[in-house]
XYZ file of N, CA and C in Angstrom:
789
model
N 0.826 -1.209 0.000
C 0.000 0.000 0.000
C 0.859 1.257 0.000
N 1.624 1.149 0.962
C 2.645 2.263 0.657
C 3.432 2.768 -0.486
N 3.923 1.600 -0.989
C 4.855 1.672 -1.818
C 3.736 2.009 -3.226
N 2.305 1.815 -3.356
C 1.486 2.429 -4.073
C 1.080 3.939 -3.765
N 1.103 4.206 -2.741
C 0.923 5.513 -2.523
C 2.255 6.301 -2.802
N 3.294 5.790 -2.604
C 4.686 6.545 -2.672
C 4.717 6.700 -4.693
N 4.315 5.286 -5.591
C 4.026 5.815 -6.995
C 3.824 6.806 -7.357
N 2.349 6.847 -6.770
C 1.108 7.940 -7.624
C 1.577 9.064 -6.815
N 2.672 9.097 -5.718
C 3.289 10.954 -5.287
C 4.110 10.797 -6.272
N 5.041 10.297 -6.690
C 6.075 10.322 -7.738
C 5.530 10.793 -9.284
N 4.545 9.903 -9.355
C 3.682 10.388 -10.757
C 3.132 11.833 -10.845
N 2.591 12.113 -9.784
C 2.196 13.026 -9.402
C 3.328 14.480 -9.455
N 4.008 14.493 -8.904
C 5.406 15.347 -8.836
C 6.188 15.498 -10.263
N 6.391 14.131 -10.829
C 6.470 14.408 -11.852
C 5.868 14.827 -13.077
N 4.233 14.602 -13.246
C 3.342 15.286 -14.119
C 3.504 16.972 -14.039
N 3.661 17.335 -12.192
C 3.747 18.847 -12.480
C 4.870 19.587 -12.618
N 6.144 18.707 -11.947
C 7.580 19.465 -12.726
C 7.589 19.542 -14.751
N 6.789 18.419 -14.924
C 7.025 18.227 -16.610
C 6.161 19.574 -17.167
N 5.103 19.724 -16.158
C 4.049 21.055 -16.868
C 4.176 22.425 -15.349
N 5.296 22.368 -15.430
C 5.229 23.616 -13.766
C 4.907 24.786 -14.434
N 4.609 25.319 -16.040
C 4.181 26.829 -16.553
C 2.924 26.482 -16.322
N 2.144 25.338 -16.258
C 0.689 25.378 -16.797
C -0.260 25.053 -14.983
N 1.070 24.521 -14.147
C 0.882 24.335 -12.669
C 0.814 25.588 -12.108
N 1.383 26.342 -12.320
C 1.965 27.842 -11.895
C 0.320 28.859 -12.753
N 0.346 29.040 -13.316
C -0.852 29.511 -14.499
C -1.863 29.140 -13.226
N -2.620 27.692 -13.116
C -3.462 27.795 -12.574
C -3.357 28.276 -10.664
N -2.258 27.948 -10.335
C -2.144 28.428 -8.949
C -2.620 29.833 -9.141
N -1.773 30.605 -9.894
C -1.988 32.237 -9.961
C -3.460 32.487 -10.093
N -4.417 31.634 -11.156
C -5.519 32.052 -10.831
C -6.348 31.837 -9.733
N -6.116 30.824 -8.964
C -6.856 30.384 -8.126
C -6.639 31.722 -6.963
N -5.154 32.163 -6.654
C -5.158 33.396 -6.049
C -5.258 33.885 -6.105
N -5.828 34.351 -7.325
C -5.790 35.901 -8.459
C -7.923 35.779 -7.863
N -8.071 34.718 -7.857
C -9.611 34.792 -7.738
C -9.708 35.062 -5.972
N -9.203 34.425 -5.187
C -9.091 34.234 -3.650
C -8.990 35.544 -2.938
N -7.836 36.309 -3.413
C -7.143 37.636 -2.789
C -7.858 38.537 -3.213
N -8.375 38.914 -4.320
C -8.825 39.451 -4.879
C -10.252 39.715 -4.720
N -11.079 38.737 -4.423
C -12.220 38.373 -4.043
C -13.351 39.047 -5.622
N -12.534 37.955 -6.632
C -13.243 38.562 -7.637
C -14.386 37.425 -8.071
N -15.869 38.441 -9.013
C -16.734 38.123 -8.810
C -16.857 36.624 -9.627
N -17.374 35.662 -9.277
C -17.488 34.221 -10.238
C -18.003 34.902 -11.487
N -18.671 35.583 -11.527
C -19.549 36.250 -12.638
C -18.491 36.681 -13.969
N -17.309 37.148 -13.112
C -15.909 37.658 -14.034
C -15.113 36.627 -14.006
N -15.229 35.922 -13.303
C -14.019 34.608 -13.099
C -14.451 33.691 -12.267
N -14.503 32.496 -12.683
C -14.829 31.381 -11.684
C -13.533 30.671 -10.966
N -13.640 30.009 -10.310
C -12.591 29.430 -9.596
C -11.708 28.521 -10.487
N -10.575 27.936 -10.257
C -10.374 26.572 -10.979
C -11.314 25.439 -10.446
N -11.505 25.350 -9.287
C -12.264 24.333 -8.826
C -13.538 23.802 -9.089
N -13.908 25.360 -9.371
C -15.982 24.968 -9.754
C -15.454 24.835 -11.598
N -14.452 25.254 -12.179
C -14.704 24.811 -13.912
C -14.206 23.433 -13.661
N -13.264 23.252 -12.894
C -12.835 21.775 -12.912
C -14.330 20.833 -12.495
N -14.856 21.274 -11.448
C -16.053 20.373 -11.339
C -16.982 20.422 -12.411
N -17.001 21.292 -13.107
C -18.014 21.132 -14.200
C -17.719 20.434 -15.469
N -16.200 20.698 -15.626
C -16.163 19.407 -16.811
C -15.979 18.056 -16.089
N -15.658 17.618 -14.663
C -15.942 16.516 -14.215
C -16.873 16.068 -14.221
N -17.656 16.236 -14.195
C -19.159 16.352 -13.543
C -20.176 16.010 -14.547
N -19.580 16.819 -15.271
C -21.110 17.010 -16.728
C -19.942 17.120 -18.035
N -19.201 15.829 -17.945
C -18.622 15.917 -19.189
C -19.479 15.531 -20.600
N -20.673 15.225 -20.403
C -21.737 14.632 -21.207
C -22.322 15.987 -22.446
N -22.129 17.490 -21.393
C -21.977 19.042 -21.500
C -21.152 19.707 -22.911
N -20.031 19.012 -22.887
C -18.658 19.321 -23.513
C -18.437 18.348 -24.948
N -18.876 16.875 -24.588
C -18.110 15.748 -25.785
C -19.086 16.308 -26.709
N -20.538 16.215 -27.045
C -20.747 16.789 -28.399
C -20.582 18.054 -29.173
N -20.156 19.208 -28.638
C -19.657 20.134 -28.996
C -18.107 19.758 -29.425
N -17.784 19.256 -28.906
C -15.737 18.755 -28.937
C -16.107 17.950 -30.146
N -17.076 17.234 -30.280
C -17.188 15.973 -31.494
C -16.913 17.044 -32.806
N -17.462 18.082 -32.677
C -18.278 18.867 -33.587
C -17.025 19.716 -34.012
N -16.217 20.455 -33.269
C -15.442 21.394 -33.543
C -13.766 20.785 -34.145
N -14.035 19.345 -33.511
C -12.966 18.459 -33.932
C -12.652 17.477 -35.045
N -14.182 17.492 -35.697
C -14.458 16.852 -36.707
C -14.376 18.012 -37.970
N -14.499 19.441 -37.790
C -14.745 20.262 -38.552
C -13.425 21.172 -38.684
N -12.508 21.050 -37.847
C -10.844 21.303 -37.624
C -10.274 20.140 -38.637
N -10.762 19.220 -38.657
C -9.776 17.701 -39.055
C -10.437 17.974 -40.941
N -11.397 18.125 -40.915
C -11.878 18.098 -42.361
C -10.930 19.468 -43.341
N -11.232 20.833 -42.196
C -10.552 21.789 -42.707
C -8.980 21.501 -42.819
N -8.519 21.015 -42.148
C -6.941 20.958 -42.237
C -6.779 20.037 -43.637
N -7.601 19.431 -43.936
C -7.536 18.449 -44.949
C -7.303 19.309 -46.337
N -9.007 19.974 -46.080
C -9.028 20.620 -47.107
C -8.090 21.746 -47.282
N -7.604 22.435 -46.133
C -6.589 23.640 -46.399
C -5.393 23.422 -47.187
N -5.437 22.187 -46.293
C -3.886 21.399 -46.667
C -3.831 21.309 -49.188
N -4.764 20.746 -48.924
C -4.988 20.370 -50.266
C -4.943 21.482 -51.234
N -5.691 22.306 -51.121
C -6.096 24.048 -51.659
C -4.432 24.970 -51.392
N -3.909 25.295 -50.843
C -2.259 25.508 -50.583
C -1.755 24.561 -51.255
N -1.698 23.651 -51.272
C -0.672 22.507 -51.991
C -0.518 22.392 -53.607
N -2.336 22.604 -53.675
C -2.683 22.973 -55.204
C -2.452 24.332 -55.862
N -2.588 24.971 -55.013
C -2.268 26.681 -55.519
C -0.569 26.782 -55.635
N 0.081 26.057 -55.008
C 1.232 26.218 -54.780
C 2.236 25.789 -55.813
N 1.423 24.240 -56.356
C 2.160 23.924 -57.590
C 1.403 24.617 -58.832
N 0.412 24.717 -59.168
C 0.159 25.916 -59.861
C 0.510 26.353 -60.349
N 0.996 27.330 -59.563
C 1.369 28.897 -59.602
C 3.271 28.825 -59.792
N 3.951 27.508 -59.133
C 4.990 27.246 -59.809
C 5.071 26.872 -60.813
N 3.789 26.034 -61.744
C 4.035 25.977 -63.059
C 3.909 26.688 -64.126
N 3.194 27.578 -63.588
C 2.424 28.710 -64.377
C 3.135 29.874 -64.421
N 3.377 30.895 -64.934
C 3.603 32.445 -64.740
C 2.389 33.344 -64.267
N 1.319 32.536 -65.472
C 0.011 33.608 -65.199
C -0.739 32.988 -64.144
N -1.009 31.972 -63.994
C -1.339 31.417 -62.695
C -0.465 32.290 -61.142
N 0.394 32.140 -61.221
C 1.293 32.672 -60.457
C 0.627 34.513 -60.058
N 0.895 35.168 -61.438
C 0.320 36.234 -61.453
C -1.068 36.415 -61.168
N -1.631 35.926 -61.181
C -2.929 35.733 -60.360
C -3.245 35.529 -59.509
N -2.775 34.220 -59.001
C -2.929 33.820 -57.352
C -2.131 34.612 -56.266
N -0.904 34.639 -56.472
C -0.359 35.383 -55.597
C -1.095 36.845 -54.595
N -1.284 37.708 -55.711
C -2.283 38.765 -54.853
C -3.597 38.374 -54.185
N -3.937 37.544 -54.849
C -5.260 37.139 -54.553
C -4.965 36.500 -52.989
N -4.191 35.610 -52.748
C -4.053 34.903 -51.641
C -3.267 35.848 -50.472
N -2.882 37.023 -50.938
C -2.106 37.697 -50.057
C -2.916 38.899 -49.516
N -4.517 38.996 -50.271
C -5.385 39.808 -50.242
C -6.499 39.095 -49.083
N -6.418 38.070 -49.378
C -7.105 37.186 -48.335
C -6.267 36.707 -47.651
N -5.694 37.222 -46.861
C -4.732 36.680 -45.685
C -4.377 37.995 -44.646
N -4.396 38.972 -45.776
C -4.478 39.972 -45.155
C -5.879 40.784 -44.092
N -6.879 40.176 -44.729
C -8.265 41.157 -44.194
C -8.312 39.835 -43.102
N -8.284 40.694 -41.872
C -8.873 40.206 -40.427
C -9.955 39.016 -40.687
N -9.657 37.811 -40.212
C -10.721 36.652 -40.851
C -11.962 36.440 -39.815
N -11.989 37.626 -39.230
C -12.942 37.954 -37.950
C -14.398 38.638 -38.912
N -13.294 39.713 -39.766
C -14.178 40.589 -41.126
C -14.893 39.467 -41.602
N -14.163 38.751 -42.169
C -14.589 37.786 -43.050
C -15.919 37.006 -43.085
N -15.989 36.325 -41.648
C -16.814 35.568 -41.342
C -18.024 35.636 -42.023
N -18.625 37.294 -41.567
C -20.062 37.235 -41.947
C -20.314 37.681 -43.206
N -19.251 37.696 -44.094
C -19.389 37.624 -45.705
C -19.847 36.168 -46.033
N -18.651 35.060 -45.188
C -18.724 33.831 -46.073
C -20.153 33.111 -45.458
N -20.945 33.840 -44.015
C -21.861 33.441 -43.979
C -23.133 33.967 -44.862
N -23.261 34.873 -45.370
C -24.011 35.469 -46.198
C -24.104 34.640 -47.364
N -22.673 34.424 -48.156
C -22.376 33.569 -49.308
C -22.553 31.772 -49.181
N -22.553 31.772 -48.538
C -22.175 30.150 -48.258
C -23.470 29.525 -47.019
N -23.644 30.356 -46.243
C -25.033 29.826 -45.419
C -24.498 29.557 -43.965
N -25.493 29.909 -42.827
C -24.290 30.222 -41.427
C -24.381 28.436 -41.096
N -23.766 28.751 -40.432
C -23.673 27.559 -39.723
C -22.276 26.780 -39.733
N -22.766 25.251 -40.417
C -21.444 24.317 -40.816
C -20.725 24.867 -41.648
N -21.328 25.114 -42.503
C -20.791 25.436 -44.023
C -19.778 26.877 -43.935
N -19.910 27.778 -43.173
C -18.866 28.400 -42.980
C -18.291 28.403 -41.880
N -18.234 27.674 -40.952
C -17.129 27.247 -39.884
C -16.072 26.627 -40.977
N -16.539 25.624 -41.998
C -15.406 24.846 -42.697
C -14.945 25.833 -43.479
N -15.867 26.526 -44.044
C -15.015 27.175 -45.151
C -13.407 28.782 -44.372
N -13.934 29.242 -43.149
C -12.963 29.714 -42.315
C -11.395 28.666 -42.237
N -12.104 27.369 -41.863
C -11.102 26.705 -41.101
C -9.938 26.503 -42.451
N -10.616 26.017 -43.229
C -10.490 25.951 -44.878
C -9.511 27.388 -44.788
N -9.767 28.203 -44.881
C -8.486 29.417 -45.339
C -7.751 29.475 -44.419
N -8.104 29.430 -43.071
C -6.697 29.492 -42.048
C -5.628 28.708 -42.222
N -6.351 27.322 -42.854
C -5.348 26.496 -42.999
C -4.233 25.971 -44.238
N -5.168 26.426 -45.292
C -4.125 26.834 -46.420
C -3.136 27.788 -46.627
N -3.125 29.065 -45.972
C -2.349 29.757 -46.095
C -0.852 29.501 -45.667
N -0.155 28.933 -44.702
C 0.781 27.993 -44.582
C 1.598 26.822 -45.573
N 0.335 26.533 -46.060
C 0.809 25.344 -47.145
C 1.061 25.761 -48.424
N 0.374 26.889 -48.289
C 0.391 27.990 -49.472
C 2.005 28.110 -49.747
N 2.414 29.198 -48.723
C 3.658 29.746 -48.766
C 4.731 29.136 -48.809
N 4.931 27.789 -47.994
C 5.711 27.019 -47.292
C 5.741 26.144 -48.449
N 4.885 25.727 -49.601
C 5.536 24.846 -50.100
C 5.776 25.588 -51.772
N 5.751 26.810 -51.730
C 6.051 27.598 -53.020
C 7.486 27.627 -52.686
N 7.409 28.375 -51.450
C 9.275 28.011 -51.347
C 9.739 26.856 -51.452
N 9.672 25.974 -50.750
C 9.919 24.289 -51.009
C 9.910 24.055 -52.467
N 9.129 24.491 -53.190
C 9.041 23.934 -54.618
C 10.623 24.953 -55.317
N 10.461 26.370 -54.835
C 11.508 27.273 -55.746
C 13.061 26.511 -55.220
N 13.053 25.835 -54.138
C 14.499 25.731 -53.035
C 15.251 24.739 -54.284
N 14.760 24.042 -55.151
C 15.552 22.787 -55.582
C 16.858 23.181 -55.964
N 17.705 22.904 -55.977
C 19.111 23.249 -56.641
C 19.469 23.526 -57.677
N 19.682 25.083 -58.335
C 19.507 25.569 -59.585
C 20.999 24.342 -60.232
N 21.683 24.209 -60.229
C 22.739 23.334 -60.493
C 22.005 22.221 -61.136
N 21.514 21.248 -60.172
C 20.642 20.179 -60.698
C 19.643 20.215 -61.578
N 18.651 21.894 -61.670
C 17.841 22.008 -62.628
C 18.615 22.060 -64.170
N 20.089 22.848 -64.047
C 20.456 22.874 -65.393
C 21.073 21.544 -65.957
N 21.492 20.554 -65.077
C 21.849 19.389 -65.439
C 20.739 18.512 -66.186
N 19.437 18.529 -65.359
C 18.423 17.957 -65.914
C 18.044 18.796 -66.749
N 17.922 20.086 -67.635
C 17.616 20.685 -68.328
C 18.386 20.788 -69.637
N 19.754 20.331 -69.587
C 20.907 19.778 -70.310
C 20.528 18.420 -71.385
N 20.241 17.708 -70.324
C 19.699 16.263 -70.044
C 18.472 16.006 -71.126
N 17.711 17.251 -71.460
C 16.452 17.143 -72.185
C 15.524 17.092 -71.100
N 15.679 16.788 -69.674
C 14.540 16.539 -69.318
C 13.664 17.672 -69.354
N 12.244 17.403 -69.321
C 11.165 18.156 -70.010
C 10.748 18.707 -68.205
N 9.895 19.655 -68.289
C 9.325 20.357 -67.693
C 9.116 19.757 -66.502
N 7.949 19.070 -66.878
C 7.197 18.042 -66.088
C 8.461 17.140 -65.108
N 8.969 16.391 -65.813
C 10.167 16.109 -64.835
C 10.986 16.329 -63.907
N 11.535 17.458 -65.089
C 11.645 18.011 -63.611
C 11.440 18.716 -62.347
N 10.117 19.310 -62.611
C 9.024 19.351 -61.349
C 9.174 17.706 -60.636
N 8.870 16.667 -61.148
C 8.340 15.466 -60.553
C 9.817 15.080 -59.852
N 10.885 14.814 -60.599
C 11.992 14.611 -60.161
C 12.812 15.007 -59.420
N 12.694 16.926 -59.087
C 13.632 17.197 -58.629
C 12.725 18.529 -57.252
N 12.067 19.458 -58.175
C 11.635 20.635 -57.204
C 9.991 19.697 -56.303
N 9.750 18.603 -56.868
C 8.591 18.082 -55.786
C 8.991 17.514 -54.523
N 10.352 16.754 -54.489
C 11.292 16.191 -53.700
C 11.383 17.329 -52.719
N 12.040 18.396 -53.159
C 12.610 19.206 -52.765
C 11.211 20.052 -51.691
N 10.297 20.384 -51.773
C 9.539 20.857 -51.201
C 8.548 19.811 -50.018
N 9.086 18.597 -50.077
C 8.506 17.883 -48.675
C 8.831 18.113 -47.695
N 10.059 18.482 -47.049
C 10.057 19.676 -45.695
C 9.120 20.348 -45.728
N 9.113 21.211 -46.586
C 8.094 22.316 -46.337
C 6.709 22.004 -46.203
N 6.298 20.763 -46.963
C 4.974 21.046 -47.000
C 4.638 20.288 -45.066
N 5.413 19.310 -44.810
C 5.429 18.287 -43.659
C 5.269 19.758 -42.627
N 6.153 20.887 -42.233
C 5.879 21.489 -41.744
C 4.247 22.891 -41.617
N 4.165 22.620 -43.078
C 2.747 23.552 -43.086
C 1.890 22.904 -42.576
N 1.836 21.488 -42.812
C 1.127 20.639 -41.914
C 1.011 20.645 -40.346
N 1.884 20.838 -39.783
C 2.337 20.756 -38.641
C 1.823 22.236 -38.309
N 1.838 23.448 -39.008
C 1.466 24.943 -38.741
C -0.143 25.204 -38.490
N -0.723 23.920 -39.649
C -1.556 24.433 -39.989
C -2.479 23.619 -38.791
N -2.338 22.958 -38.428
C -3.072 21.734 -37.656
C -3.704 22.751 -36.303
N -2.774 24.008 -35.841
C -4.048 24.457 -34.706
C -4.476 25.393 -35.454
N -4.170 26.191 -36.270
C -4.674 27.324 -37.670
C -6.111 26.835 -37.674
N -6.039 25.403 -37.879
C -7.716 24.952 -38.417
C -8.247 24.780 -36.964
N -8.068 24.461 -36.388
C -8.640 24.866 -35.219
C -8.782 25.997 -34.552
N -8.371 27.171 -34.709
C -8.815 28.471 -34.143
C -9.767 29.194 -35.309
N -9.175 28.425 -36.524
C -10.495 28.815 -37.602
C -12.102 28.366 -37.052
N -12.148 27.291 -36.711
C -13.108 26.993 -36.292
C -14.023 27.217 -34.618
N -12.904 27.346 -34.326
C -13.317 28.372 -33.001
C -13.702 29.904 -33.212
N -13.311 30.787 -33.914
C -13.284 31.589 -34.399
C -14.721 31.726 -35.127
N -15.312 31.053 -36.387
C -16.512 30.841 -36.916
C -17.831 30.989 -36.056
N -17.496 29.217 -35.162
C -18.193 29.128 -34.042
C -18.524 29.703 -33.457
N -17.633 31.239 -32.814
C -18.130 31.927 -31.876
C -19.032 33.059 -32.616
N -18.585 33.646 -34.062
C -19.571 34.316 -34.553
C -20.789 34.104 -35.273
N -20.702 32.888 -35.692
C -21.820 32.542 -36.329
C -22.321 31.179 -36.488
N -21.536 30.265 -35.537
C -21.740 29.067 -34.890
C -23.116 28.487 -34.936
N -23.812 27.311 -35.183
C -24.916 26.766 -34.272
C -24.517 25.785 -33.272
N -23.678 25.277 -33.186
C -22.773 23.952 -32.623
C -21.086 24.208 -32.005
N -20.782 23.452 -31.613
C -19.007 22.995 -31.450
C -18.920 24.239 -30.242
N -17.430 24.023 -30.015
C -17.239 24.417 -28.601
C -17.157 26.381 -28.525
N -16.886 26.993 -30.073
C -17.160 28.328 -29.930
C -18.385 28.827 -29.727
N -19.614 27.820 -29.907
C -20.733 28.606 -29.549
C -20.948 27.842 -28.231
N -21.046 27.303 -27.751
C -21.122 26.503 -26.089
C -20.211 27.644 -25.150
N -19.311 28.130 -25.912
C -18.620 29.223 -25.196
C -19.238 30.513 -25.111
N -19.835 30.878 -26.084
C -21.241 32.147 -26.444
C -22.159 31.617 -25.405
N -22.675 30.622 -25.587
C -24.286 30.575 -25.141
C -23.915 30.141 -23.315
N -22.851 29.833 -23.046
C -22.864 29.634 -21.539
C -22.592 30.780 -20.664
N -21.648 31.904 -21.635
C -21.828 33.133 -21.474
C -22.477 34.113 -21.236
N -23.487 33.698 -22.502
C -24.917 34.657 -21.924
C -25.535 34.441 -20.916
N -25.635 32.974 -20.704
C -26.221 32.924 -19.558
C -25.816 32.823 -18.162
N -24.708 33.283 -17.938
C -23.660 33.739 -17.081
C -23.923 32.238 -16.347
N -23.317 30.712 -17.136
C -22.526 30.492 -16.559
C -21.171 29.816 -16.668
N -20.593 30.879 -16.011
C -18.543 31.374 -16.198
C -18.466 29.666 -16.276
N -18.549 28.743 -15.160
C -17.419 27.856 -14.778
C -17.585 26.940 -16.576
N -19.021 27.225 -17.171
C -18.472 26.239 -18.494
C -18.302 26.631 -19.271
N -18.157 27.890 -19.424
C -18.129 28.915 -20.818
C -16.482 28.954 -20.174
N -15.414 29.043 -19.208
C -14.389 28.643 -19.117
C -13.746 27.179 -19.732
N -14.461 26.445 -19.304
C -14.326 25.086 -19.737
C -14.389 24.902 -20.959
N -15.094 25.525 -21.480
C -15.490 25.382 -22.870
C -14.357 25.906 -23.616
N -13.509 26.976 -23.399
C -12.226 27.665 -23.232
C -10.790 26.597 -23.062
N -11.078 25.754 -22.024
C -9.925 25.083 -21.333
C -10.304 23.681 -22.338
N -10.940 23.137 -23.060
C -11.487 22.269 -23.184
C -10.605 22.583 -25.231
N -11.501 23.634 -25.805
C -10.717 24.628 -27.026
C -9.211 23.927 -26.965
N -8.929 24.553 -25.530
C -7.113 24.923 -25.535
C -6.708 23.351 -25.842
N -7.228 22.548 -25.395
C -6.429 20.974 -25.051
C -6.680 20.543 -26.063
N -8.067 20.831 -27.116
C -8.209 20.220 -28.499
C -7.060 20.903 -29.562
N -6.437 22.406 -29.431
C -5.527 22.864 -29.779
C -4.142 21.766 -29.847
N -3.836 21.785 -28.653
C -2.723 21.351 -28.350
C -3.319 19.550 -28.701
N -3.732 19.069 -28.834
C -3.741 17.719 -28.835
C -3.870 17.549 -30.815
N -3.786 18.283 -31.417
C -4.088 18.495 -33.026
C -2.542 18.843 -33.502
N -1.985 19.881 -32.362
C -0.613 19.903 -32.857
C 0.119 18.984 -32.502
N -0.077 18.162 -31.355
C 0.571 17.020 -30.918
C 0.650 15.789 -32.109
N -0.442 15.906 -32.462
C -0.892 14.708 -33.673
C -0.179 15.138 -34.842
N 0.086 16.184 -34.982
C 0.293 16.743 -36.927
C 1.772 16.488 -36.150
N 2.358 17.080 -34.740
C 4.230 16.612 -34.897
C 4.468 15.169 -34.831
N 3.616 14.352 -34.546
C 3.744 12.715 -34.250
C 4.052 12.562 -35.667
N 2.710 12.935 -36.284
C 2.693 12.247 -38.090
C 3.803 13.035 -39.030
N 4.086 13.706 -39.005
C 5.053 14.517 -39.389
C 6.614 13.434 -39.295
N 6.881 13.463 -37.833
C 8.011 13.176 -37.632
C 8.318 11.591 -38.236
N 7.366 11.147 -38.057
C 6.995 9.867 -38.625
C 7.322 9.617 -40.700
N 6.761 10.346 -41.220
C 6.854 10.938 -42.132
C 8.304 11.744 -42.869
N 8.731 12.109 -41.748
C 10.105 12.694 -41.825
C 11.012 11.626 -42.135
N 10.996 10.693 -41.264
C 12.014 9.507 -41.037
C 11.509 8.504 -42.267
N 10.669 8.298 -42.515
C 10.469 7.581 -43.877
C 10.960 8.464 -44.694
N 10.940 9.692 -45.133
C 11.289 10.092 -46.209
C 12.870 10.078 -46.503
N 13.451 10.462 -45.293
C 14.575 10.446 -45.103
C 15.613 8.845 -45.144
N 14.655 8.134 -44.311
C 14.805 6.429 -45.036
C 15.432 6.231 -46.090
N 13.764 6.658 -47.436
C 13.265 6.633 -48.912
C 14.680 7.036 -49.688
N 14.635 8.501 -49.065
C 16.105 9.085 -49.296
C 17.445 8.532 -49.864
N 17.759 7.502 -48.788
C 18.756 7.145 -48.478
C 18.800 6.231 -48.771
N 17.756 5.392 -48.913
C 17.888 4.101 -49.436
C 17.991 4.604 -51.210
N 17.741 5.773 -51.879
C 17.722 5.694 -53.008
C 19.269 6.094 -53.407
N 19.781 6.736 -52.464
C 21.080 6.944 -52.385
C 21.940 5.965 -52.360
């Protein structure tokens, strides 16, 4: 028994030395609420949001289903739309000349502006939560793999260009190679991008997922789950970038393998 209780202090000690910014964070609020004697109305405790996603986690999973299913679709699609614009516009001149402003015009206007255009155009709800998450998340893959595509080694292009090889080739052969860093990392950029896209949507023009559960618990003043709903956001954040560096790195080492074994 002891030597079980002496574990779970060890586990314990060590879970919060591994996270002492995020241990520290909540101490401060808990005193920041205590000393302060500020109103639940402005701030709830850690204790009463912690009891409420304990409690009534039943509250939270279909909204999380919702905002996590609609993050995962957008990253897909962002991913794809950047990837496509990207080779494009490297094959193209006038393509190039086209897209470029265009994508730098929409990246630029506040995607807060945006929202209630693409709900007007597109219809509120689902349909423009994705289509938000959808641009947050291309823009990364956008950039990141135009460079990746330009990086290939002008040396090697004139060898293969010597060579006869044709166009196409050497896109396929040499500058597509060359831009899988980049794109592995837009991936990796873009993975909470689509998720604050969709938090973002949600909260303005939402019917569902955890940005409007964060609205509507709000209005009705109550803090401890419209926090949660917040703390709940943050961990689907971080658990999306956790996933895109797993697959990534994974991805990395095969390529690098692929690499080498072709070497």
């Amino acid at each position: 028994m002891n030597a079980r209780v002496t574990a779970i202090g060890r586990a314990v000690a060590r879970f919060a030395w591994d996270n002492v910014a995020v241990v520290a964070i909540v101490a401060a609020w808990a005193l920041w609420v205590v000393i302060g004697q500020v109103n639940r109305v402005v701030m709830p405790s850690p204790a009463s949001v912690l009891a409420d996603l304990v409690g009534h986690p039943d509250a939270y999973l279909p909204d999380l289903t919702v905002s996590a299913g609609l993050a995962a679709t957008g990253l897909v699609l962002g991913q794809l739309l950047g990837i496509g614009l990207a080779i494009a516009a490297h094959l193209s001149g006038v393509v190039r000349a086209a897209v470029r402003p265009a994508v730098l015009i929409v990246r630029a206007v506040p995607m807060v502006a945006m929202v209630p255009i693409f709900a007007r155009i597109v219809g509120y709800g689902t349909p423009t939560v994705l289509v938000v998450a959808t641009l947050v998340a291309y823009f990364p893959a956008f950039v990141l793999v135009s460079r990746g595509l330009a990086s290939a080694s002008r040396s090697k292009q004139d060898l293969l260009t010597v060579l006869g090889a044709s166009r196409w080739t050497r896109f396929r052969r040499l500058d597509l190679p060359a831009a899988v860093p980049s794109l592995l990392e837009a991936f990796r950029l873009s993975a909470v991008g689509s998720v604050v896209g969709v938090l973002l949507a949600e909260f303005v023009v939402g019917s569902s997922g955890l940005g409007q559960l964060f609205v509507v618990s709000r209005v009705s003043y109550d803090m401890s789950r419209s926090w949660g709903a917040a703390i709940v956001a943050t961990v689907l954040s971080l658990a999306f970038f956790g996933l895109a560096s797993a697959v990534t790195r994974w991805l990395e080492a095969d390529y690098h393998d692929g690499s080498n074994g072709k070497g």
